[in-house]
Coordinates of C-alpha atoms and ligand atoms in Angstrom, one line a residue:
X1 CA 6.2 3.8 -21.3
X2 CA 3.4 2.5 -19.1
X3 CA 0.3 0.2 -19.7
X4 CA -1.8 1.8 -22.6
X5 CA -4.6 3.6 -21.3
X6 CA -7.4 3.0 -23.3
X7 CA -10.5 3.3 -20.6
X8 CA -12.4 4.6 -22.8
X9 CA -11.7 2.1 -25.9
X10 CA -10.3 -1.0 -24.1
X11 CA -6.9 -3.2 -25.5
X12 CA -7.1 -5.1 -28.3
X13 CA -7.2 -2.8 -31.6
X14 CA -4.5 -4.4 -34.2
X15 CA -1.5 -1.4 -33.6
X16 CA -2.1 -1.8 -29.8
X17 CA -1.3 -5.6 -30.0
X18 CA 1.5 -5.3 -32.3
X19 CA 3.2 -2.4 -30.5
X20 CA 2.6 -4.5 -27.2
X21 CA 4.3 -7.7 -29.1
X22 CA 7.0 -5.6 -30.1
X23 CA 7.7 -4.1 -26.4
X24 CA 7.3 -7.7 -25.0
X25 CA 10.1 -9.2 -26.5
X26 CA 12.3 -6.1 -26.0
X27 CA 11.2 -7.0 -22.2
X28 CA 11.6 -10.2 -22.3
X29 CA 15.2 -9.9 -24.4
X30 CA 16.3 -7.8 -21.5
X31 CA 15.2 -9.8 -18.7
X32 CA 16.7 -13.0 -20.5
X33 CA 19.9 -11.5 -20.2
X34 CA 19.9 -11.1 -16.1
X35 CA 18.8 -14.5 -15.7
X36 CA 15.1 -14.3 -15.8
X37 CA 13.2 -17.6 -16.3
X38 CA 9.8 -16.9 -15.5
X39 CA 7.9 -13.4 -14.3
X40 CA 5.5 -12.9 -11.0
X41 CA 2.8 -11.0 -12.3
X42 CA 1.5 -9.4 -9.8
X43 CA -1.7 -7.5 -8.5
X44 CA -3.1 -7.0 -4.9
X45 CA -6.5 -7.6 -3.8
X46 CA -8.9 -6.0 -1.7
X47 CA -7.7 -7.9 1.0
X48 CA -4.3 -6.6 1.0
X49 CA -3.0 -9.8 -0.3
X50 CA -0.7 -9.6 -3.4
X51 CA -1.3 -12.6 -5.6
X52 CA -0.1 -13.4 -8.6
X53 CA 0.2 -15.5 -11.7
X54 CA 3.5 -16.8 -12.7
X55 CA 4.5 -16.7 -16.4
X56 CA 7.6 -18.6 -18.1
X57 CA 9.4 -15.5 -19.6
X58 CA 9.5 -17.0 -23.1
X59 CA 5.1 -16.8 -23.0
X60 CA 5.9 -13.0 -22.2
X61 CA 4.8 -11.6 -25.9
X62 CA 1.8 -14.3 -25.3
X63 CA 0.9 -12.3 -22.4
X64 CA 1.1 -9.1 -23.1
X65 CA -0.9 -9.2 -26.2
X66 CA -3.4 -12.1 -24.9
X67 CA -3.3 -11.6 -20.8
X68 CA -2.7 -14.1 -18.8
X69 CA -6.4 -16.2 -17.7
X70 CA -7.7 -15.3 -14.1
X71 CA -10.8 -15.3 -11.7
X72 CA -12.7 -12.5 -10.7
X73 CA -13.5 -14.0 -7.7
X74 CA -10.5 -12.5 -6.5
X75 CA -11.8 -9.3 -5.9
X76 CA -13.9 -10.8 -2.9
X77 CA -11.3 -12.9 -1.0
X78 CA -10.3 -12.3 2.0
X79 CA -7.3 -12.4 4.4
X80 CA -7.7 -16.2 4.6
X81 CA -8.8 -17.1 1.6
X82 CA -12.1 -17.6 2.0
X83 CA -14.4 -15.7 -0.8
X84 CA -17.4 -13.5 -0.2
X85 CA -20.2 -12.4 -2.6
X86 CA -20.6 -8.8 -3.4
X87 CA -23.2 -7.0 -5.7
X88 CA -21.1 -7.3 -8.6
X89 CA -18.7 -9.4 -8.4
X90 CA -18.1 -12.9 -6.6
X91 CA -18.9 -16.5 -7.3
X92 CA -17.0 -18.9 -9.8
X93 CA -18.6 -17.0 -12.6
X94 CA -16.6 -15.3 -15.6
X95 CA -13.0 -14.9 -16.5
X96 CA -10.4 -11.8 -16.6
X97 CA -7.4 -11.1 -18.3
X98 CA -4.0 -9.5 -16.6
X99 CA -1.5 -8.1 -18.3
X100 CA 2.1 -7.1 -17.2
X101 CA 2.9 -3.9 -17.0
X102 CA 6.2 -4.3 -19.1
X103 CA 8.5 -1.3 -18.2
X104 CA 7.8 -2.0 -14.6
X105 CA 8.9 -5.8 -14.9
X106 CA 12.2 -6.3 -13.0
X107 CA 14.2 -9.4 -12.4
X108 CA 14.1 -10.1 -8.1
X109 CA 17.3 -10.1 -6.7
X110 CA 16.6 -12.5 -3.8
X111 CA 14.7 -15.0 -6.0
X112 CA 17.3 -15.9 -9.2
X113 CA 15.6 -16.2 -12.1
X114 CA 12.3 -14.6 -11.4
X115 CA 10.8 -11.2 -12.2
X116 CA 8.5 -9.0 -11.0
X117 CA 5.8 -7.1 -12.9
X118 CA 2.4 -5.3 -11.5
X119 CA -0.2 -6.6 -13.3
X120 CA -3.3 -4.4 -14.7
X121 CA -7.0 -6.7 -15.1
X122 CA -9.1 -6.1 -18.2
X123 CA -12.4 -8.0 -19.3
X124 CA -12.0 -10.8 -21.9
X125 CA -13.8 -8.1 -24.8
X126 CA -10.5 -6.0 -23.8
X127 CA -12.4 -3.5 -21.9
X128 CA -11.0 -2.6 -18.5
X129 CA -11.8 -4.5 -15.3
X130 CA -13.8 -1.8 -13.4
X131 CA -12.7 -3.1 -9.8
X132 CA -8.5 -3.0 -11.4
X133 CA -7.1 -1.1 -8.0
X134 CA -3.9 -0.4 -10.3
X135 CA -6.3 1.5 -12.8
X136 CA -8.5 3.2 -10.3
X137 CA -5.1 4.7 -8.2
X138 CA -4.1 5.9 -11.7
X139 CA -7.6 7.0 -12.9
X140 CA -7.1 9.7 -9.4
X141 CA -3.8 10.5 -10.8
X142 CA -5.0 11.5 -14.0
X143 CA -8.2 13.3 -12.6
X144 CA -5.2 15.3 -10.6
X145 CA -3.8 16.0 -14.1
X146 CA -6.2 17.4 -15.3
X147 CA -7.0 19.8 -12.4
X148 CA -2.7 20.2 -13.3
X149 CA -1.5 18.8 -10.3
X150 CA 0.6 16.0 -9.7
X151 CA 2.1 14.1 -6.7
X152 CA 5.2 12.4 -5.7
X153 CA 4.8 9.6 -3.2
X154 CA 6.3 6.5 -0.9
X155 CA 4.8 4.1 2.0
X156 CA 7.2 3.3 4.8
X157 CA 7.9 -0.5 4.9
X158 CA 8.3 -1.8 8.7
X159 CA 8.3 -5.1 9.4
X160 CA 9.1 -7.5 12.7
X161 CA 11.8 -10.4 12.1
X162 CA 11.9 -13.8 13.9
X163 CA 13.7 -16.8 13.3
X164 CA 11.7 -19.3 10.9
X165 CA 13.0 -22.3 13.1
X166 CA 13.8 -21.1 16.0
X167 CA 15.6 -23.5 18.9
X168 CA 13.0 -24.9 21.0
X169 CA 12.9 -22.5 24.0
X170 CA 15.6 -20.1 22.4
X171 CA 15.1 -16.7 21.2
X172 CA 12.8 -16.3 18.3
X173 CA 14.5 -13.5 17.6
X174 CA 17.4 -12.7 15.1
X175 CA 18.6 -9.4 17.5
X176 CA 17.7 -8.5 21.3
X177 CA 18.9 -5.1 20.5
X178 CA 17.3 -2.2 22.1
X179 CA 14.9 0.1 19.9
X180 CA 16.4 2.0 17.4
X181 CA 19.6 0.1 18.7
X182 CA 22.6 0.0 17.1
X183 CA 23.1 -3.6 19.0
X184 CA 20.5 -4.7 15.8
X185 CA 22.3 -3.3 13.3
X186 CA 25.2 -5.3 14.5
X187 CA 23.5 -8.1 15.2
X188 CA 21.7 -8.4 11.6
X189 CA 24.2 -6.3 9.6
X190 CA 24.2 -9.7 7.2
X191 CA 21.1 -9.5 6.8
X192 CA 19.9 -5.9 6.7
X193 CA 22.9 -5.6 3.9
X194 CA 21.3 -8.0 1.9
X195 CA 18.0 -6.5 2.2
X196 CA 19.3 -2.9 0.7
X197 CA 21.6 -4.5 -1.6
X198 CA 19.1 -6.8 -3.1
X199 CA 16.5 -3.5 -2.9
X200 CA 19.0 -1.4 -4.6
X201 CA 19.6 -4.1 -7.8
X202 CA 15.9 -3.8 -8.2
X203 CA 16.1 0.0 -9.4
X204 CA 14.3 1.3 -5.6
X205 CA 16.8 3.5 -4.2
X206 CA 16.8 3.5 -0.1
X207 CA 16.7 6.2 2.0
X208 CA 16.8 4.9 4.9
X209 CA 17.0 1.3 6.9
X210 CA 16.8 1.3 10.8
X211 CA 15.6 -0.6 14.0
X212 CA 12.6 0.4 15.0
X213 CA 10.3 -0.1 18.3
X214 CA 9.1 -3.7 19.1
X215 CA 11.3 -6.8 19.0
X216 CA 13.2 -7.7 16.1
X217 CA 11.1 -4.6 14.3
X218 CA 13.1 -2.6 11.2
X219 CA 11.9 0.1 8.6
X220 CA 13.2 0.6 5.1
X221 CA 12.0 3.9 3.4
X222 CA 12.7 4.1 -0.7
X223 CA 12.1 7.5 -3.0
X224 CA 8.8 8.8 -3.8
X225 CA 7.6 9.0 -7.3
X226 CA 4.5 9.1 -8.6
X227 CA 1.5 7.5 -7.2
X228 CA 0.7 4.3 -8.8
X229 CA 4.6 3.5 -8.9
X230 CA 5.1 4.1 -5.6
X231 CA 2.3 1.6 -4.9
X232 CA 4.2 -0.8 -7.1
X233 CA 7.1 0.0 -5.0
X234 CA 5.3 -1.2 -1.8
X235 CA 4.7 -4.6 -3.4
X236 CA 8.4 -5.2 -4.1
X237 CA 10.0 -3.9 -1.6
X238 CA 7.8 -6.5 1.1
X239 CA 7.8 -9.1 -1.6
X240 CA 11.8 -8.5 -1.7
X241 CA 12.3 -8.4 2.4
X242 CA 10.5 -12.0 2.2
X243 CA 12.8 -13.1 -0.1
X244 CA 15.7 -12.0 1.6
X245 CA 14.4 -13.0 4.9
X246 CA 13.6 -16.8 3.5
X247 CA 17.5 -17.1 2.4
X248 CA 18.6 -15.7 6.0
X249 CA 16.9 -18.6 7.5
X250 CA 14.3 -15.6 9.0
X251 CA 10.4 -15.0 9.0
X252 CA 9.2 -11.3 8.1
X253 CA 5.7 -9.9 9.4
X254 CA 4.4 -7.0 7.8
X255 CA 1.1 -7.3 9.9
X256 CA -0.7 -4.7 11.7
X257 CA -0.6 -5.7 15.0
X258 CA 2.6 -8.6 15.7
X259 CA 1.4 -9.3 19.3
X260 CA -1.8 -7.9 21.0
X261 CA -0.1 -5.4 23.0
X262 CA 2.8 -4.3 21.2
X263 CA 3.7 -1.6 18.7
X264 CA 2.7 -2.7 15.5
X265 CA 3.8 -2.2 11.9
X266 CA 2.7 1.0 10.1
X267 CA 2.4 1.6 6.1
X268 CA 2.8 5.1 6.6
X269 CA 2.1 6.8 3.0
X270 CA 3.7 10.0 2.6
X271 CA 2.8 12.5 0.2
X272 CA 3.4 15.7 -1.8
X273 CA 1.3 17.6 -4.5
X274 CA 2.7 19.7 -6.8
X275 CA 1.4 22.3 -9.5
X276 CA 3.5 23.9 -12.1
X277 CA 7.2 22.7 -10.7
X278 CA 6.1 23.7 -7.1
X279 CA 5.2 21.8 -3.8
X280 CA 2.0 23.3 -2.5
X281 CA 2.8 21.7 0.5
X282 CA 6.4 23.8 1.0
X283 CA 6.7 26.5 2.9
X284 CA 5.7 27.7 6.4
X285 CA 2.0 26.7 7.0
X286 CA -0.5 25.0 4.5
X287 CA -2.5 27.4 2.5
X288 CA -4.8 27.8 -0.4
X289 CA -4.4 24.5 -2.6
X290 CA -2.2 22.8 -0.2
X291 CA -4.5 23.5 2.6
X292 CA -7.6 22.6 1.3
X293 CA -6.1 19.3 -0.6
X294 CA -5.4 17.8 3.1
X295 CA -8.5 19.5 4.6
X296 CA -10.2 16.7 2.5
X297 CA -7.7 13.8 3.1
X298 CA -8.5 15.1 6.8
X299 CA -11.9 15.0 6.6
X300 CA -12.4 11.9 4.7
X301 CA -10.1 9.8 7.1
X302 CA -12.4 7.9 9.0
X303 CA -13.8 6.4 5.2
X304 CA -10.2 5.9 4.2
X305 CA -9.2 4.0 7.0
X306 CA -11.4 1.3 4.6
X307 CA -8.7 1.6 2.7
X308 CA -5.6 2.6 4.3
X309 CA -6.0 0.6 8.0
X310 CA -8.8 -2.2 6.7
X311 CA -8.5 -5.1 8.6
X312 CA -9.6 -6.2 12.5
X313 CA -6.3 -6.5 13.1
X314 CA -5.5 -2.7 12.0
X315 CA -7.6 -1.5 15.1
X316 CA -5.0 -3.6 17.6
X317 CA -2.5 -1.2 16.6
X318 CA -4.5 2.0 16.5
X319 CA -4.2 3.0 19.7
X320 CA -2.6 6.0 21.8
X321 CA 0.6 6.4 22.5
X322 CA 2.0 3.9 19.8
X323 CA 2.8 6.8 16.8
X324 CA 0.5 5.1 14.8
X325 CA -1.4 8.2 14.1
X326 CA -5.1 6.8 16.1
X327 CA -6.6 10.6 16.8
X328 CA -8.3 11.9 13.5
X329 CA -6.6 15.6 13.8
X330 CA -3.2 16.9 11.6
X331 CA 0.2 18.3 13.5
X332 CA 3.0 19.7 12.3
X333 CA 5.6 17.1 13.1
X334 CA 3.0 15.2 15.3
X335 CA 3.7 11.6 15.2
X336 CA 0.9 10.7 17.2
X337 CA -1.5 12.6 14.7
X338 CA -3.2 11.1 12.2
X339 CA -1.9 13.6 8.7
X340 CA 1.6 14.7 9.7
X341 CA 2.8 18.3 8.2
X342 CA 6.4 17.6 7.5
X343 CA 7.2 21.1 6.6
X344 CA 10.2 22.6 4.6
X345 CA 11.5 23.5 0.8
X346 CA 9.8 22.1 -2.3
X347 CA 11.8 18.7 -1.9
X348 CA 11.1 18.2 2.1
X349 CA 7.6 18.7 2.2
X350 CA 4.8 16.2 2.5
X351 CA 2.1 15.0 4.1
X352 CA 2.4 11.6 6.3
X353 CA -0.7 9.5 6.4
X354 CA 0.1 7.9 10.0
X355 CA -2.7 5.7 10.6
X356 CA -2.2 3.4 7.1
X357 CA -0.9 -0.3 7.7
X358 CA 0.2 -2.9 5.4
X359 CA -2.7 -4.5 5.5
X360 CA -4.1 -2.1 3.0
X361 CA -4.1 -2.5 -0.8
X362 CA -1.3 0.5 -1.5
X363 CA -3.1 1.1 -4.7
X364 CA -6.7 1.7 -3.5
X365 CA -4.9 3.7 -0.2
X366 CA -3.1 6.3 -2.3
X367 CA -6.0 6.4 -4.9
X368 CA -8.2 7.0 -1.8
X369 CA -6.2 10.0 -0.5
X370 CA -6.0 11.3 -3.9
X371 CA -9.4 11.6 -4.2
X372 CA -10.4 12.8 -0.9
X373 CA -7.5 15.4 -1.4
X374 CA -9.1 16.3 -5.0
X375 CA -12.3 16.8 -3.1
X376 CA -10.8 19.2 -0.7
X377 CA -9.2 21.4 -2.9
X378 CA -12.9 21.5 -5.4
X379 CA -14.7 22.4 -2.7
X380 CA -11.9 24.9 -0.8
X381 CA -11.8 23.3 2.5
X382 CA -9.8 24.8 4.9
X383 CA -7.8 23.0 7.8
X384 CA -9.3 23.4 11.6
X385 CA -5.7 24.1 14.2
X386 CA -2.7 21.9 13.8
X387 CA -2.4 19.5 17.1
X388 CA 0.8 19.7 19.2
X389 CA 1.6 16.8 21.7
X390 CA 0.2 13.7 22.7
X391 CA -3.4 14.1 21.9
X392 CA -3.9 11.7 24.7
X393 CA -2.4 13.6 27.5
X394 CA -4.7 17.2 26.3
X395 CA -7.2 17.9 28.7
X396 CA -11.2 16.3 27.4
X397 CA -11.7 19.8 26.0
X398 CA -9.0 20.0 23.9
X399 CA -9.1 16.5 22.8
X400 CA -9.5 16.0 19.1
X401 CA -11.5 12.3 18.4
X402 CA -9.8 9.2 17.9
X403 CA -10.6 7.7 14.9
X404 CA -13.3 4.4 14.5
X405 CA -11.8 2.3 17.2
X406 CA -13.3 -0.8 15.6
X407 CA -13.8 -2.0 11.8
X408 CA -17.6 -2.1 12.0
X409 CA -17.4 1.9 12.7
X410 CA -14.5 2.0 10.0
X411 CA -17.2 0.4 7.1
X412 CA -19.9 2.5 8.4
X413 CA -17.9 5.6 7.4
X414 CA -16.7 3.5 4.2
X415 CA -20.2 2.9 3.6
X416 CA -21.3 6.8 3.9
X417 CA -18.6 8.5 2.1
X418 CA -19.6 9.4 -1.6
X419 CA -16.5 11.0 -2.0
X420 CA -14.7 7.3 -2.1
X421 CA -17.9 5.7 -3.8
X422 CA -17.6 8.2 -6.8
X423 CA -14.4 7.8 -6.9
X424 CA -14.4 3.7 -6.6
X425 CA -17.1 3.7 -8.9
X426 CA -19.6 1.2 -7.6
X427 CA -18.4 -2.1 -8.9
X428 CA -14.9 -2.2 -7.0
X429 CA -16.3 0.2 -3.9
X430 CA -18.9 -2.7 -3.4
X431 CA -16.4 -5.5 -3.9
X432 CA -14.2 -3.9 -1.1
X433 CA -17.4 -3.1 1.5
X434 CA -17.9 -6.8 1.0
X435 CA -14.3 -8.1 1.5
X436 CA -14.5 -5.7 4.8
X437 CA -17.8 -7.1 6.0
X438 CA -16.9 -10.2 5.8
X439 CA -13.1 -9.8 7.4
X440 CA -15.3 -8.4 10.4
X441 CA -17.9 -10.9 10.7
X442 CA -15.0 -13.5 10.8
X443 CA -12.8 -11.7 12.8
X444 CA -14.0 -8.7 14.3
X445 CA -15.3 -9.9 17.5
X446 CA -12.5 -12.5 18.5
X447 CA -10.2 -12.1 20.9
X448 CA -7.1 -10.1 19.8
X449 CA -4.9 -12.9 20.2
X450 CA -6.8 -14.8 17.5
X451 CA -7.0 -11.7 15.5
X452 CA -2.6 -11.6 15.5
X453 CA -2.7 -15.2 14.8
X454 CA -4.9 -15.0 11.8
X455 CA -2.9 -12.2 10.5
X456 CA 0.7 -12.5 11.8
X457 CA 1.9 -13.9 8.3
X458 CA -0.3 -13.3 5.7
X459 CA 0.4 -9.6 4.6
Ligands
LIG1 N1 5.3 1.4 14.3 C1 4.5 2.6 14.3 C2 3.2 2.3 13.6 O1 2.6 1.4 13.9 C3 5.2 3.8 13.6 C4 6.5 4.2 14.1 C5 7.1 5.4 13.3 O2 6.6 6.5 13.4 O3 7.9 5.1 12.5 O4 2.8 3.0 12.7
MG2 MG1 8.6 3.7 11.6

């Protein structure tokens, strides 16, 4: 069972609290028995960043009926801790309440003793935080629901790996292996073992772990489910490679853009809708739901990227060439397109979101899409020509545009799109054009080798 949603009436009535009691100590009975000391509660902020409160497991029923104490100045930091201000929300003002989202909580395999659980914000009169990126992503779900559609979903997890102490003048470097090598494999099988086995006792099943482009660069890929879980899933899964990486003596950067000129690491977000028991992505080209649902995640890209591709350092690794997805067109099996058609049966096919990083919030990214999809299919959009090839090497003519090339044009967009604002409501949508301004005032105009250095480690 999830959080209660109660948007309407907030937490707090007598049977909530008792039934919330109840389920904490089952929770808390449960993770006692693997271990568990203490639990991460966890929620990411409109910087990307997850943060968290940590709770000793036996204040667990505490929490869940009371919520744990916290700031809402955190909805206006940014990547490096500083704070903004935004219309609603910002200064050292008021108070909020998290709660754990119990059936989520799970104990972390690389961190003994500690568990993890997504946290959801509500006011102190019980009343739900209206800038909670957990609630909004699930808010978009249910306003999916009740249109009868649904959606099964995953982000790709790459991330580059260096030694934390390397020898002075040695390889920073775990593996020289060649991209896509099997030379890394072997040279990190230790490691990249750990990393699916500690993944695995965490209930995330792995599809897929591999080498990927730049130095000491790997991708893991878990199951899709639904939306909001599949955003949890993107928390754990980095939080877990961290914690595997620590205990390997390694460093793991999850950051846009790990040197100025190199391939960086995506957050690809792939995604399927589904009404009645049937993909309406499937089959052998998009058409009639299907088709308009991504005719507005197409359309709406350049706002998204807000969301989905938000910091200065996102913009270092949208560029040609680098399959991050930097030209705001859709291909059938394109990788250098921005929405990638990956066609087939009911279970194969979804839509790839290419140009999403890790330095997004994965709540507020997949909530984003769902609404611009939503809007799409209300309004019947239709999809302009698929792009094959490199949309780089077309002649000028045929050329679709590249996306915003900066974050200024990015926030513009953000700034223009009611679609998002509607579906943000105004309180978090503000707090989130702030954190942006702010990141690109700050960062925006430095070179891009202050930009990596800023960022190399934080997401
Ligand atoms: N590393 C690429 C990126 O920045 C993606 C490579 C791939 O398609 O997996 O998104
Ligand atoms: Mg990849």
């Amino acid at each position: 069972m999830d959080q209660p949603r109660e948007d309407s009436e907030g937490r707090g009535g007598r049977d909530g609290r008792e039934e919330a009691r109840a389920e904490a100590r089952l929770t808390a009975a449960r993770l006692s028995g693997e271990g568990v000391v203490a639990l991460a509660v966890t929620w990411v902020d409109n910087a990307g960043i997850a943060r968290v409160k940590g709770v000793p497991l036996r204040r667990l029923p505490e929490a869940a009926v009371e919520g744990v104490g916290m700031s809402p100045v955190f909805d206006v930091f940014l990547v490096d801790d500083a704070t903004t201000t935004s219309r609603y929300l910002g200064g050292p003002d008021g108070d909020l309440r998290v709660f754990p989202v119990l059936d989520r909580a799970v104990p972390l395999a690389a961190q003994p003793g500690w568990a993890f659980a997504p946290g959801e914000r509500f006011r102190q009169d019980g009343l739900p935080h209206p800038a909670c990126q957990r609630r909004f992503a699930a808010r978009m779900v249910e306003q999916a629901a009740e249109r009868g559609i649904s959606f099964r979903a995953a982000f790709e997890t790459e991330w580059i790996v260096q030694r934390a102490e390397p020898a002075p003048g040695g390889d920073p470097y775990p593996t020289d292996g060649p991209a896509y090598g099997l030379h890394r494999i072997t040279d990190c099988s230790d490691y990249l073992r750990d990393v699916l086995l500690a993944l695995e006792a965490q209930g995330l099943t792995v599809q897929q772990i591999h080498p990927e482009y730049s130095p000491g660069q790997f991708e893991v890929s878990v199951a899709a489910k639904d939306p909001v879980g599949a955003a949890d899933d993107a928390v754990l899964v980095r939080a877990t490679i961290r914690g595997v990486s620590a205990r390997h003596g390694l460093r793991a950067s999850f950051a846009p853009a790990f040197e100025p000129d190199g391939v960086g690491n995506g957050g690809h977000l792939h995604l399927s809708a589904w009404r009645e028991g049937r993909n309406l992505l499937a089959g052998e080209a998009p058409a009639g739901e299907g088709e308009a649902f991504l005719a507005g995640v197409l359309r709406e890209l350049p706002a998204l990227l807000a969301l989905g591709a938000p910091s200065p350092a996102s913009y270092l690794r949208l560029v040609p060439s680098r399959w991050a997805g930097c030209f705001h067109c859709w291909g059938v099996e394109n990788r250098e397109a921005a929405l990638r058609l990956i066609q087939g049966t009911d279970e194969q096919a979804n839509a790839e979101v290419k140009c999403f990083d890790q330095a997004a919030n994965p709540y507020l990214a997949v909530g984003g899409v769902i609404a611009a999809g939503l809007a799409g299919l209300d309004a019947k959009w239709v999809l302009p020509e698929p792009v094959q090839g490199d949309p780089v090497l077309l002649p000028p003519e045929r050329r679709p545009a590249r996306l915003p090339t900066s974050p200024d044009q990015t926030l513009t967009a953000f700034r223009a799109s009611t679609i998002l604002r509607d579906a943000l409501g105004d309180v978090l949508f503000e707090a989130v054009a702030a954190v942006r301004a702010a990141e690109n005032a700050a960062y925006g105009a430095l070179p891009p080798q202050a930009v990596v250095a800023a960022t190399r480690w934080r997401y």
